[in-house]
Coordinates of C-alpha atoms in Angstrom, one line a residue:
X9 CA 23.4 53.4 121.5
X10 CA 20.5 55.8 121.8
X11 CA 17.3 55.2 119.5
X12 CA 17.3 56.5 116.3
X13 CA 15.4 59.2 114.6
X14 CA 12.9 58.0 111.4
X15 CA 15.5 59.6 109.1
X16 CA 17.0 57.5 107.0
X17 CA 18.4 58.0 103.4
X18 CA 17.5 55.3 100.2
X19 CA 19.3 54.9 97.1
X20 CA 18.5 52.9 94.4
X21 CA 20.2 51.4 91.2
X22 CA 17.8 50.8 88.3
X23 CA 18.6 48.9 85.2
X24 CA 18.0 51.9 82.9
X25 CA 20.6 53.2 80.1
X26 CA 22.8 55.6 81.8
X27 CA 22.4 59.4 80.9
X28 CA 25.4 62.0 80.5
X29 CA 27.5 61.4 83.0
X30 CA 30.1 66.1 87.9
X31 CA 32.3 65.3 90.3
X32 CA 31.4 62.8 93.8
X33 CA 28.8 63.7 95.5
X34 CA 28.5 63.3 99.1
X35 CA 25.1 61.8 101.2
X36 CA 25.6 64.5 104.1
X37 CA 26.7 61.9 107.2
X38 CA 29.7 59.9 107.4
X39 CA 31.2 57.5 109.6
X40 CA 33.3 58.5 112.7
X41 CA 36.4 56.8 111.8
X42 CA 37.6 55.9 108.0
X43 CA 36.0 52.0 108.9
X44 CA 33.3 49.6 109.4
X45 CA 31.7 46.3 109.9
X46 CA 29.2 45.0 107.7
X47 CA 27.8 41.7 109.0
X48 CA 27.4 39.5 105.5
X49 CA 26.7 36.0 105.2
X50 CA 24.3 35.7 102.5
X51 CA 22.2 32.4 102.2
X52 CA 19.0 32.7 103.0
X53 CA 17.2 33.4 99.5
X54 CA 19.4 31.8 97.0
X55 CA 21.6 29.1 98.3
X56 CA 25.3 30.4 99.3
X57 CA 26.8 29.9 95.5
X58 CA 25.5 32.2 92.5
X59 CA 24.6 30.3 89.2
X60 CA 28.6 30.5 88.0
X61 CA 29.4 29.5 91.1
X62 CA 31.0 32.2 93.0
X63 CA 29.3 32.3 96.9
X64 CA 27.6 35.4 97.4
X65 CA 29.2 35.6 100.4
X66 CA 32.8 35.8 98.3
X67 CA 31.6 38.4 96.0
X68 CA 30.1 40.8 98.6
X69 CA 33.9 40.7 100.2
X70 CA 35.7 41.2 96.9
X71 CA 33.3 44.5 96.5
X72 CA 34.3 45.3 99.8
X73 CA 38.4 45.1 98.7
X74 CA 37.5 47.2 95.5
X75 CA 36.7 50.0 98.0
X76 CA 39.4 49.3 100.8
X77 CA 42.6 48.8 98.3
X78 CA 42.3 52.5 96.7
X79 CA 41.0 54.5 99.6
X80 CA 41.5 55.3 103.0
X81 CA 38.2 53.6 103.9
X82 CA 38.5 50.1 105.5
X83 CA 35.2 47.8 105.3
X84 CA 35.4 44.9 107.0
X85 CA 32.9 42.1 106.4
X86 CA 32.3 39.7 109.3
X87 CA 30.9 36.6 108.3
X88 CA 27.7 36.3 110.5
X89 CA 24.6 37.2 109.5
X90 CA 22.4 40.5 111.1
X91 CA 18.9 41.2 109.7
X92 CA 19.0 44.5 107.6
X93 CA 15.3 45.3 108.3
X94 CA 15.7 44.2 111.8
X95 CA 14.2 47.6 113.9
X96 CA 12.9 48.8 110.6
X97 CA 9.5 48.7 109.4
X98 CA 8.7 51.1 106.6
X99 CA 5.1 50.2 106.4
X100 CA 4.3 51.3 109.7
X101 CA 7.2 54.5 110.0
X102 CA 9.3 52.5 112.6
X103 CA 12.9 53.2 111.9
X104 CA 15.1 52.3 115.3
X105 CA 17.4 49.9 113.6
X106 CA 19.4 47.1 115.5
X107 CA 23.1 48.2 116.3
X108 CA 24.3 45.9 113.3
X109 CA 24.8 47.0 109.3
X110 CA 23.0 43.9 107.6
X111 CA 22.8 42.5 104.0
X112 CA 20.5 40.3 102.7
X113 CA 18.4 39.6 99.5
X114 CA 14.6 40.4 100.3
X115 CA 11.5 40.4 98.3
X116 CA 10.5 43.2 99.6
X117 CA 12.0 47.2 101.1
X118 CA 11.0 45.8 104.7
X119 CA 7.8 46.6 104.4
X120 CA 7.5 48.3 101.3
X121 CA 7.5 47.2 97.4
X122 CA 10.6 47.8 95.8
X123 CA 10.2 50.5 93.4
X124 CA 10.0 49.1 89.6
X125 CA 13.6 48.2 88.3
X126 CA 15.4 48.4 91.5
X127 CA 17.8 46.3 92.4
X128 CA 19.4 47.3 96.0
X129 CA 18.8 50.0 98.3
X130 CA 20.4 51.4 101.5
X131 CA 19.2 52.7 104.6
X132 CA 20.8 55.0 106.0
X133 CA 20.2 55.7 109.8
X134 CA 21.8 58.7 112.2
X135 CA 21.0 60.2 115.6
X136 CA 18.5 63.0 115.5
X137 CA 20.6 65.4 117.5
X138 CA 23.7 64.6 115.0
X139 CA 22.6 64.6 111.3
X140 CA 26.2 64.3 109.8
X141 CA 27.5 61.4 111.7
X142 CA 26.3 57.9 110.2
X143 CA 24.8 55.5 112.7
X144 CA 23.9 52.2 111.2
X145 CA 23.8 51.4 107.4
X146 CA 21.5 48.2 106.0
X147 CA 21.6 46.8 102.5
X148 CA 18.8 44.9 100.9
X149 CA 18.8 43.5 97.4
X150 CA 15.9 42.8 95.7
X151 CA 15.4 39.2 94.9
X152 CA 12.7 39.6 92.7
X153 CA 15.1 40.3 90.0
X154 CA 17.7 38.0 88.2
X155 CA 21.0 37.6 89.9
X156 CA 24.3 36.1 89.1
X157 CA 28.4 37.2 89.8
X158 CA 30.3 38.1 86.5
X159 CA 32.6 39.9 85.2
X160 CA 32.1 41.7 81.8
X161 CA 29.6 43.9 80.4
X162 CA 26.5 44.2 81.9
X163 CA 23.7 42.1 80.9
X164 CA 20.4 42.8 80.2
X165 CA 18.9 39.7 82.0
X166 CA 20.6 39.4 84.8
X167 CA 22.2 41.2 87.7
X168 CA 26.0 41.3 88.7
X169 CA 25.5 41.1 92.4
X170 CA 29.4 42.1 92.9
X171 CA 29.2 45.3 91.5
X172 CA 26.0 46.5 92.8
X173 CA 27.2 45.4 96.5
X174 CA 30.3 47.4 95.3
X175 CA 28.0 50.5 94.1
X176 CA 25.4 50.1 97.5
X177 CA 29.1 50.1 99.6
X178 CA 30.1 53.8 98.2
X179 CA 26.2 54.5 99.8
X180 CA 27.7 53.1 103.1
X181 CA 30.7 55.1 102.9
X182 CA 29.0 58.3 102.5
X183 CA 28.7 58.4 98.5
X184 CA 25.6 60.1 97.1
X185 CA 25.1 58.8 93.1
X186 CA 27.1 60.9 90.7
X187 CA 26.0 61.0 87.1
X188 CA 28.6 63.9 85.4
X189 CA 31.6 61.7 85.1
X190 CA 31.9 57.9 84.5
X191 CA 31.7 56.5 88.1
X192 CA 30.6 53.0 89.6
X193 CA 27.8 55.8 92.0
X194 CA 25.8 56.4 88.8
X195 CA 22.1 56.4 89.5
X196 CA 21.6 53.8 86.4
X197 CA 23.2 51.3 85.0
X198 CA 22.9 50.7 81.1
X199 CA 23.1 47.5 79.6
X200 CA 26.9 47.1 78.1
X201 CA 28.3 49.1 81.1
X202 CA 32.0 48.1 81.5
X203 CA 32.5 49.8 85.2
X204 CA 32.8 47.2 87.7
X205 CA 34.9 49.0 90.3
X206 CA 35.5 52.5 92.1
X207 CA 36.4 54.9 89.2
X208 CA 38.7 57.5 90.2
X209 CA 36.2 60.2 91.0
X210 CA 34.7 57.1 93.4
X211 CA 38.1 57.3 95.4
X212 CA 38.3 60.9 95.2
X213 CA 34.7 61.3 96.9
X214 CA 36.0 58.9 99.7
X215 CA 39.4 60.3 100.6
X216 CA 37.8 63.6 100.5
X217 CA 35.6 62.6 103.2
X218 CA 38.2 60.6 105.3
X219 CA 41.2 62.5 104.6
X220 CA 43.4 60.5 102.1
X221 CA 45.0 61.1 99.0
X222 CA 42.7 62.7 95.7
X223 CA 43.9 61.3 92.2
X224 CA 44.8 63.9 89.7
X225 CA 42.2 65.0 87.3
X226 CA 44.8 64.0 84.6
X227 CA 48.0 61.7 84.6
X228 CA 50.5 62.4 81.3
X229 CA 53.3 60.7 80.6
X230 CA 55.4 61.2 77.2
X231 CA 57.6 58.5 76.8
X232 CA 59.4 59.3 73.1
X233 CA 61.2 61.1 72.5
X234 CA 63.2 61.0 75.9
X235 CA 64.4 63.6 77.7
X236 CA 68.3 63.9 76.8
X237 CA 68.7 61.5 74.5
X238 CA 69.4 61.1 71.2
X239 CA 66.3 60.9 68.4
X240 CA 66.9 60.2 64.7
X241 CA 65.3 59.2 61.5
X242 CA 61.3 58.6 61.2
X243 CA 60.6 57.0 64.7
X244 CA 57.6 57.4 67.1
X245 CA 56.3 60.1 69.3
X246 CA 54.2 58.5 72.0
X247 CA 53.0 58.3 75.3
X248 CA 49.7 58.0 77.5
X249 CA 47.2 60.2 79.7
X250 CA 44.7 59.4 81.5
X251 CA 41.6 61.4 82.9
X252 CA 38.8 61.7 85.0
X253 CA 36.5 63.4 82.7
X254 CA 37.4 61.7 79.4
X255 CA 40.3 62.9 77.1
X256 CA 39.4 65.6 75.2
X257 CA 42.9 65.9 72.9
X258 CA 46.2 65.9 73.1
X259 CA 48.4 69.1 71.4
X260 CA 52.1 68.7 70.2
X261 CA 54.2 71.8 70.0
X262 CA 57.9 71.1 68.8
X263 CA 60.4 74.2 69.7
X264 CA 57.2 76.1 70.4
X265 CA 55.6 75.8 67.4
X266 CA 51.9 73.8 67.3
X267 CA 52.4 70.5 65.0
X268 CA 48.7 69.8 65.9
X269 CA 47.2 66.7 67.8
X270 CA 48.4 63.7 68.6
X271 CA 46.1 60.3 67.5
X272 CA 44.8 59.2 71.0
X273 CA 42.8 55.9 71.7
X274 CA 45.9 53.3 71.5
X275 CA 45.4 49.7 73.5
X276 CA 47.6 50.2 76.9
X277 CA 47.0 47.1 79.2
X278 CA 49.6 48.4 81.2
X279 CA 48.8 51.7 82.0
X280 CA 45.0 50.2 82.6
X281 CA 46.5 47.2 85.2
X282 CA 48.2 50.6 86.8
X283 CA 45.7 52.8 87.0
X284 CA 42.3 50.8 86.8
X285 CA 41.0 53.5 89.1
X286 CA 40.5 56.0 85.6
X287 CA 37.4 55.2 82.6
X288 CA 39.3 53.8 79.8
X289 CA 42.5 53.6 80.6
X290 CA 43.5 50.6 78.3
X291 CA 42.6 53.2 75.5
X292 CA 45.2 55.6 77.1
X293 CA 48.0 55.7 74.1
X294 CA 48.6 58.3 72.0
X295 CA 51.0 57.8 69.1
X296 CA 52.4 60.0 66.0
X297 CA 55.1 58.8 63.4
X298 CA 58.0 61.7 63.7
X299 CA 60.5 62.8 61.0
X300 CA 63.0 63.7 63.4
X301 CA 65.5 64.3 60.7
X302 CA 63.5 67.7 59.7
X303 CA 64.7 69.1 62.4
X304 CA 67.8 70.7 62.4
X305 CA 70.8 69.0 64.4
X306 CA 70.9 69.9 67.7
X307 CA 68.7 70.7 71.0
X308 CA 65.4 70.6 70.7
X309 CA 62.5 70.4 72.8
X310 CA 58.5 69.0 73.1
X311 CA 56.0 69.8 74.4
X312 CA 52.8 67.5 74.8
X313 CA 49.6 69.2 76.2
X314 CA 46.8 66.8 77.2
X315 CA 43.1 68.6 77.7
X316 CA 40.1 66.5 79.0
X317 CA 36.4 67.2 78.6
X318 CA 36.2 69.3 81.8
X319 CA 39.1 72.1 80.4
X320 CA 41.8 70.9 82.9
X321 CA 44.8 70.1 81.3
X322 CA 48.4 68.9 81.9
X323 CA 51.9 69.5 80.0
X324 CA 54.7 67.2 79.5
X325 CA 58.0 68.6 78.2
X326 CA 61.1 66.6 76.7
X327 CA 64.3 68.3 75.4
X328 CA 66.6 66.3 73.3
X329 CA 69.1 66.3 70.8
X330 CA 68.8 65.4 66.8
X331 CA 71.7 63.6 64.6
X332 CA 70.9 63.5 61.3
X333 CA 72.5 62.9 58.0
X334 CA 72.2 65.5 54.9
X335 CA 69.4 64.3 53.1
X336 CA 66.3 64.2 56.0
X337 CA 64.6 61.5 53.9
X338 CA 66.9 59.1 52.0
X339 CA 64.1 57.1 50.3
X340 CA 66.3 54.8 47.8
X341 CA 67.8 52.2 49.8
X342 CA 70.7 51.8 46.9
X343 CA 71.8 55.5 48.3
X344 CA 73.1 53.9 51.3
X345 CA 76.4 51.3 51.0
X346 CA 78.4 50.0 53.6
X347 CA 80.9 48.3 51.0
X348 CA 84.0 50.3 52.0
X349 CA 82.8 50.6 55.6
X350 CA 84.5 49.4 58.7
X351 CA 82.1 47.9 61.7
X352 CA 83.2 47.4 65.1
X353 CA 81.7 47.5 68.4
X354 CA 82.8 47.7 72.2
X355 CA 80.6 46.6 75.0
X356 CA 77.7 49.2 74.6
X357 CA 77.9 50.8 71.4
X358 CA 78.6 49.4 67.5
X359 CA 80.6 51.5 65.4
X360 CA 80.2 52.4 61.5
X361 CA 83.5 54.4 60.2
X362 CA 83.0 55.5 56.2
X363 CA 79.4 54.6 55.6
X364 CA 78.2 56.7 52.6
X365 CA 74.5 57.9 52.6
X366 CA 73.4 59.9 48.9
X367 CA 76.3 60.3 48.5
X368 CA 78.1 61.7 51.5
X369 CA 80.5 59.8 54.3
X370 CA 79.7 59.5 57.7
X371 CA 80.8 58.1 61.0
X372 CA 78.1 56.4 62.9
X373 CA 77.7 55.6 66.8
X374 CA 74.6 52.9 67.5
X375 CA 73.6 51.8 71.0
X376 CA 70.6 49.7 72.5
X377 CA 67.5 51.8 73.2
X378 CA 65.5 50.3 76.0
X379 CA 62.1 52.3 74.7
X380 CA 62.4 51.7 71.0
X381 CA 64.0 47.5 72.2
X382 CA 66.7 47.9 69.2
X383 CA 69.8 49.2 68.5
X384 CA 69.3 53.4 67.5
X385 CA 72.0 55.8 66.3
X386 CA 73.0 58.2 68.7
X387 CA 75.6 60.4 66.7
X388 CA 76.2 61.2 62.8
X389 CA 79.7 62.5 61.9

């Protein structure tokens, strides 16, 4: 390869508290092909094991797989060891690089002092006749500060090496930092900060630049009442959304008509384990207790309308049908007697012949609901 211009693009991470946080932003040069090879075996300044005892060298691969899983970027981590200020003196202007993309932890920005609170930076080098194609990229992390692999918030005294690797990779794919939406390429990082991987609008900026898949600004599901079924009695309304910019609200309109918003915020580990990509997904449920007996019997539909902070918004619809029994609110549980009822059941469904509710008789037809896990009644004669 031919010798490189003295152009070169830095980024830094600072342990500052983060301020409001547009979509990915882009460096200006990218890679050839959607890969590369990062030479990492990190020993030299620290030993090869982290105070908890993960190896450096483990957690600078596992940052690596938090970028290759979700995109269509593959970094691959050889385990030798290249030099990342090898051809790069920044004291004396000399920026030729070596053919490699090192890591290492330095005391130093090969040549320079490391600006005050920075923890990593990465050098960016291309040819000078071809300004948008990436050449070679070098990490150094500055081992002047307190480091240490965790999990959790971050800490005010020490360093998660893991996620800074993970946030100095998005530099190596071709990530500028991005401070309008919660994303692991924020300039800062406060203290508390639960972002340990690539947010969606991380994996956006990536497959944007190598071709892959974007995530949806918003994902909505409603999940009761369900489409053609049956819905009765006071049960829920719920589902979950989540979104890129932060939910905003969520709007319920029943046959058209607005009912107002739905209580959003409720603990989904589920929808976070399947789509960690999104900020706060385990805060993704919404939830509303429903009188679906105010309603006449009969077809009906829902509409739930999610909006988040940016004005993009998605729509779910359901249309189902309501049995009810005269009275939408029987409140005295003496106005309901099954004494000269008959009860019998084939292998779905149990059957109630002559049950009398305030004061009226009915024939009633439950069967097992998977969403609700009980038995629900699906028609009132």
């Amino acid at each position: 390869m031919s010798c490189r211009s003295q152009n070169f693009i830095t980024f830094v991470s600072l342990v500052l508290l983060a301020g409001p946080s547009q979509s990915f932003e882009l460096i200006g040069s990218r890679w050839p092909t959607a890969s590369v090879t990062i030479n990492a075996n990190i020993a030299s300044f620290f030993g090869e094991v982290s105070p908890s005892g993960i190896s450096w060298n483990q957690a600078f691969q596992e940052a690596a797989t938090s970028w290759n899983i979700p995109t269509t970027f593959n970094i691959n981590v050889d385990n030798s060891f290249s030099d990342p200020c090898a051809g790069i003196d920044l004291s004396n202007d000399r920026v030729t690089g070596n053919n490699q993309n090192g890591v290492d932890f330095t005391n130093n920005l090969c040549g320079q002092l490391f600006g005050l609170g920075t923890l990593a930076v990465t050098i960016t080098l291309f040819e000078l006749d071809n300004r948008t194609e990436t050449a070679e990229t070098d990490m150094v992390f500055n081992s002047n500060q307190s480091w240490d692999v965790y999990n959790g918030p971050w800490r005010g005294n020490t360093s998660d090496f893991r996620r800074v690797a993970a946030h100095e990779l998005g530099h190596v794919i071709g990530l500028d930092h991005e401070d309008d939406v919660p994303a692991l390429m924020a300039t800062f990082v406060a203290v508390g900060s639960a972002i340990e991987t690539p947010q969606a609008d991380d994996i956006n900026g990536v497959n944007v630049l190598y071709g892959g898949d974007t995530l949806a600004p918003i994902v909505l599901q409603l999940e009761e009442p369900i489409a053609g079924e049956v819905a009765t009695g006071v049960a829920n309304l719920r589902g979950w959304v989540v979104t890129l910019a932060g939910i905003n609200r969520v709007e319920l309109l029943v046959d058209g008509i607005s009912q107002g918003n739905v209580p959003v915020g409720g603990r989904r580990v589920d929808v976070a384990d399947n789509f960690p990509a999104y900020p706060d997904a385990i805060n993704s449920g919404f939830s509303m207790a429903f009188n679906y007996n105010e309603l006449n019997a009969g077809t009906h539909t829902v509409v739930v309308r999610a909006f988040d902070n940016s004005g993009n918004s998605s729509a779910q619809t359901a249309t189902f049908t309501v049995e009810s029994f005269a009275n939408p609110f029987i409140s005295d549980p003496s106005r309901v007697n099954l004494s000269g009822a008959e009860v019998t059941n084939n292998d779905s469904d149990i059957f109630i012949s002559d049950l009398e509710a305030d004061g009226q008789i009915f024939d009633v037809i439950l069967r097992w609901k998977p969403a609700t896990q009980n038995y629900g009644i699906i028609q009132i004669q």
